[in-house]
Amino acid sequence: MPIQFDHVSYTYSTGTPYEYKALNDVCLDIEEGKITAVIGMTGSGKSTLVQHLNALLLPEKGVVRILDRTITAGEKPKNLKSLRGRVGLVFQFPEYQLFEETVLKDVAFGPKNFGIPEAEAIERAKKAMAMVGLETRHYEKSPLEMSGGQKRRAAIAGILAMDPEVLVLDEPTAGLDPYGTVSMMSLFSRLNREMKKTILIVTHDMEQVFTYCDNVVVVENGTIRASMSVQEFFKDSSYCKEMNILPPALIRMKEQLIEAGFEIGEDVMDIDRLAEAVARQVKKHG
Amino acid sequence: MGNITLGRYIPLDSPIHKMDPRAKILGMLLMLVAIFFPAGWTGYAILFAAASLTIILAKLSFTFIWKAMRPMLYMLVFLLIINSLFLKTGTPLFTVGPFTMYSDAIFQTLYIAVRLLLMVMITTCLTATTKPLDMTLGIEDLLKPFTKIHVPAHEIAMLISIALRFIPDLIDETQRIIKAQESRGVDLKEGKFMERIMAILSLIVPLFVSAFQRAEDLANAMEARGYAPGEKRTRYKLLKMEGRDYLLLICCAALLACMIWLSAQA
């Protein structure tokens, strides 16, 4: 069953001069078992949207359906904690949530809160740390001694250790170095492929959307501007142009080649096949 | 975020917003002194009317004042309990077992409630209509005469403006950390004693870390732009008192005089 937003609206600071309508009648289906990218400009409502997924924000109007839960506006939902254990949400700059004396303890904090016994929580924490590329020597370090990138990894490990069914990441790679970005994104891709996790990633990076994601949701001014597969979205640059997005380098290259007279099919979506198509035509024309 | 209204600036276009911050600060001080004169209910009625008029002129809503007042209610309930236990004057109202409630306990609490309400109304009229930056400029100017006796007026103003500037940031930061920890299963509302302690720790530690981080960043940013306390500095914005500012001061002084006269009568 997909994750569903059914006519969801949300307003911040209702009834004050700071009132701000962040979501306006949002209807959206998010496929399970896929990686979905949520894109849109700063202030478009992306973060508000994803905070509805683990009921940190409750819809002011409308219904959110996620896993086997239905959250209806105006009703006080019960047992939110169990939902939060199943939908792991990693905030933007999550490194600011670290507080324990050691990294290992901090990573084990989440699972312990959800009732996992201490010993198992530590086991899970060690596994999660290995997944994000933190080593045994980091276990007993204080979070304050670590670099920004390491803190980020530790914070993400803290959510992974909860072993959620749905993983929601709000700009997980902002401020990471290129190597860190690639290893983080491949981790999410692996979690999706091997463990069938549903993953949502809020990002500004079209290359990431293009390379790692299955579907894309464009949020604009609190509404859903587009929701489709990445294949469809990037089949040419028309959508990107319409939404003022710089298309990924490969698509730009492909379009320039087509302009220059090459014949390249719509389904050519990766660098190897693009190279092949070009090579074939170069050979043909000698 | 939107729940804390006390001390927040509300950007509106009103005659009160346009007034000189110095006049508003002085006016508020006069009014606060006036509140503390035991001028009886007539006096409070006059002050209440004056404060209400200012609120209407400033285009603020009374729900806003009510929201600012709400946190004080707990304090007032607590005060009522204390008063009813220890104040045994006035007419006895009712008796429950060994405990008798006297009218003075209720009157005393009401008295303080009214004073608190007036104080909140008047200070809100200042803070909601004055940009923090203007406020500090005003404070700095008002403290200037005291530099003669080595009061560091500029430094005090800078301290206040930085503190004010950080309040909304820290509130937002707290909300963010609450959300992040709630996502990790922290339950701030229920749980066993030890769990509650852990929950609070999980908030406070990151909040302190980020507050220190912010402070250091700000200090570096200020130094990088050549800020040094005690240096002579020019100002971008110059304050100028106008007719309405003097009018406000005269009104406030008149009200204060009126309160003094009323309390002398009593």
mmCIF file of C-alpha atoms in Angstrom, chain A residues 28-145:
data_model
loop_
_atom_site.group_PDB
_atom_site.id
_atom_site.type_symbol
_atom_site.label_atom_id
_atom_site.label_comp_id
_atom_site.label_asym_id
_atom_site.label_seq_id
_atom_site.Cartn_x
_atom_site.Cartn_y
_atom_site.Cartn_z
ATOM 1 C CA LEU A 28 0.164 12.569 -3.348
ATOM 2 C CA ASP A 29 0.923 8.871 -3.605
ATOM 3 C CA ILE A 30 4.387 7.618 -2.753
ATOM 4 C CA GLU A 31 5.224 4.115 -3.930
ATOM 5 C CA GLU A 32 6.447 1.652 -1.352
ATOM 6 C CA GLY A 33 9.779 -0.050 -1.844
ATOM 7 C CA LYS A 34 11.078 2.748 -4.051
ATOM 8 C CA ILE A 35 13.406 5.683 -3.623
ATOM 9 C CA THR A 36 11.475 8.894 -4.089
ATOM 10 C CA ALA A 37 13.146 12.273 -4.408
ATOM 11 C CA VAL A 38 11.350 15.323 -3.063
ATOM 12 C CA ILE A 39 12.594 18.458 -4.774
ATOM 13 C CA GLY A 40 11.580 22.087 -4.728
ATOM 14 C CA MET A 41 12.904 25.471 -3.802
ATOM 15 C CA THR A 42 13.760 26.551 -0.270
ATOM 16 C CA GLY A 43 10.543 27.330 1.553
ATOM 17 C CA SER A 44 8.368 25.355 -0.861
ATOM 18 C CA GLY A 45 7.076 23.025 1.866
ATOM 19 C CA LYS A 46 9.308 19.966 1.373
ATOM 20 C CA SER A 47 10.301 19.705 5.020
ATOM 21 C CA THR A 48 6.726 20.274 6.187
ATOM 22 C CA LEU A 49 5.598 17.532 3.839
ATOM 23 C CA VAL A 50 8.056 14.939 5.115
ATOM 24 C CA GLN A 51 7.402 15.773 8.765
ATOM 25 C CA HIS A 52 3.857 14.502 8.260
ATOM 26 C CA LEU A 53 5.242 11.041 7.525
ATOM 27 C CA ASN A 54 6.087 10.224 11.127
ATOM 28 C CA ALA A 55 3.361 12.453 12.542
ATOM 29 C CA LEU A 56 5.694 15.102 13.917
ATOM 30 C CA LEU A 57 3.249 17.435 12.244
ATOM 31 C CA LEU A 58 -0.382 16.429 12.122
ATOM 32 C CA PRO A 59 -2.438 17.456 9.105
ATOM 33 C CA GLU A 60 -4.641 20.459 9.686
ATOM 34 C CA LYS A 61 -6.970 19.255 6.934
ATOM 35 C CA GLY A 62 -7.017 15.959 5.088
ATOM 36 C CA VAL A 63 -5.684 12.476 5.701
ATOM 37 C CA VAL A 64 -2.217 10.905 5.681
ATOM 38 C CA ARG A 65 -2.000 7.142 5.191
ATOM 39 C CA ILE A 66 1.292 5.471 5.951
ATOM 40 C CA LEU A 67 2.030 1.776 6.536
ATOM 41 C CA ASP A 68 -1.089 0.515 8.303
ATOM 42 C CA ARG A 69 -1.838 3.854 9.964
ATOM 43 C CA THR A 70 -4.320 6.519 8.993
ATOM 44 C CA ILE A 71 -3.840 9.978 10.420
ATOM 45 C CA THR A 72 -6.903 12.157 10.003
ATOM 46 C CA ALA A 73 -7.028 15.889 10.640
ATOM 47 C CA GLY A 74 -8.697 16.806 13.891
ATOM 48 C CA GLU A 75 -8.348 13.345 15.432
ATOM 49 C CA LYS A 76 -5.802 12.797 18.152
ATOM 50 C CA PRO A 77 -3.738 9.842 16.966
ATOM 51 C CA LYS A 78 -2.770 7.233 19.529
ATOM 52 C CA ASN A 79 0.546 5.524 19.959
ATOM 53 C CA LEU A 80 2.585 7.784 17.713
ATOM 54 C CA LYS A 81 5.730 6.304 19.162
ATOM 55 C CA SER A 82 5.285 2.982 17.370
ATOM 56 C CA LEU A 83 4.814 4.852 14.079
ATOM 57 C CA ARG A 84 7.986 6.845 14.708
ATOM 58 C CA GLY A 85 9.915 3.626 15.209
ATOM 59 C CA ARG A 86 8.753 2.379 11.834
ATOM 60 C CA VAL A 87 9.253 5.630 9.923
ATOM 61 C CA GLY A 88 12.768 6.884 10.559
ATOM 62 C CA LEU A 89 13.188 10.582 9.901
ATOM 63 C CA VAL A 90 16.619 12.124 9.553
ATOM 64 C CA PHE A 91 16.515 15.888 9.831
ATOM 65 C CA GLN A 92 18.536 18.439 7.988
ATOM 66 C CA PHE A 93 21.854 18.813 9.830
ATOM 67 C CA PRO A 94 21.075 15.916 12.168
ATOM 68 C CA GLU A 95 24.486 16.219 13.807
ATOM 69 C CA TYR A 96 22.933 18.668 16.255
ATOM 70 C CA GLN A 97 20.886 15.926 17.877
ATOM 71 C CA LEU A 98 23.878 14.009 19.283
ATOM 72 C CA PHE A 99 24.035 14.228 23.057
ATOM 73 C CA GLU A 100 25.397 11.042 24.650
ATOM 74 C CA GLU A 101 28.946 10.756 25.996
ATOM 75 C CA THR A 102 29.953 8.254 23.347
ATOM 76 C CA VAL A 103 28.949 7.799 19.743
ATOM 77 C CA LEU A 104 27.975 4.174 20.257
ATOM 78 C CA LYS A 105 25.610 5.070 23.078
ATOM 79 C CA ASP A 106 24.083 7.825 21.004
ATOM 80 C CA VAL A 107 23.440 5.532 18.064
ATOM 81 C CA ALA A 108 21.872 2.983 20.441
ATOM 82 C CA PHE A 109 19.630 5.668 21.961
ATOM 83 C CA GLY A 110 16.893 5.337 19.301
ATOM 84 C CA PRO A 111 16.432 1.572 19.447
ATOM 85 C CA LYS A 112 16.524 1.667 23.255
ATOM 86 C CA ASN A 113 13.694 4.199 23.250
ATOM 87 C CA PHE A 114 11.623 1.809 21.175
ATOM 88 C CA GLY A 115 12.006 -0.926 23.757
ATOM 89 C CA ILE A 116 14.919 -2.905 22.327
ATOM 90 C CA PRO A 117 16.947 -4.436 25.195
ATOM 91 C CA GLU A 118 20.306 -2.741 25.901
ATOM 92 C CA ALA A 119 22.534 -5.530 24.575
ATOM 93 C CA GLU A 120 20.640 -5.835 21.310
ATOM 94 C CA ALA A 121 20.475 -2.060 20.902
ATOM 95 C CA ILE A 122 24.281 -1.940 21.165
ATOM 96 C CA GLU A 123 24.562 -4.734 18.589
ATOM 97 C CA ARG A 124 22.273 -2.834 16.236
ATOM 98 C CA ALA A 125 24.207 0.370 16.849
ATOM 99 C CA LYS A 126 27.466 -1.347 15.906
ATOM 100 C CA LYS A 127 25.897 -2.672 12.721
ATOM 101 C CA ALA A 128 24.448 0.722 11.816
ATOM 102 C CA MET A 129 27.806 2.397 12.423
ATOM 103 C CA ALA A 130 29.506 -0.107 10.148
ATOM 104 C CA MET A 131 26.889 0.629 7.479
ATOM 105 C CA VAL A 132 27.625 4.356 7.465
ATOM 106 C CA GLY A 133 31.371 3.750 7.485
ATOM 107 C CA LEU A 134 32.236 4.488 11.099
ATOM 108 C CA GLU A 135 34.817 2.156 12.549
ATOM 109 C CA THR A 136 35.328 0.363 15.851
ATOM 110 C CA ARG A 137 37.710 3.077 16.998
ATOM 111 C CA HIS A 138 34.861 5.601 16.857
ATOM 112 C CA TYR A 139 32.677 3.668 19.330
ATOM 113 C CA GLU A 140 33.954 5.314 22.477
ATOM 114 C CA LYS A 141 34.602 8.770 21.045
ATOM 115 C CA SER A 142 32.607 11.735 22.230
ATOM 116 C CA PRO A 143 30.392 13.132 19.460
ATOM 117 C CA LEU A 144 32.000 16.502 20.125
ATOM 118 C CA GLU A 145 35.425 15.206 19.087
#
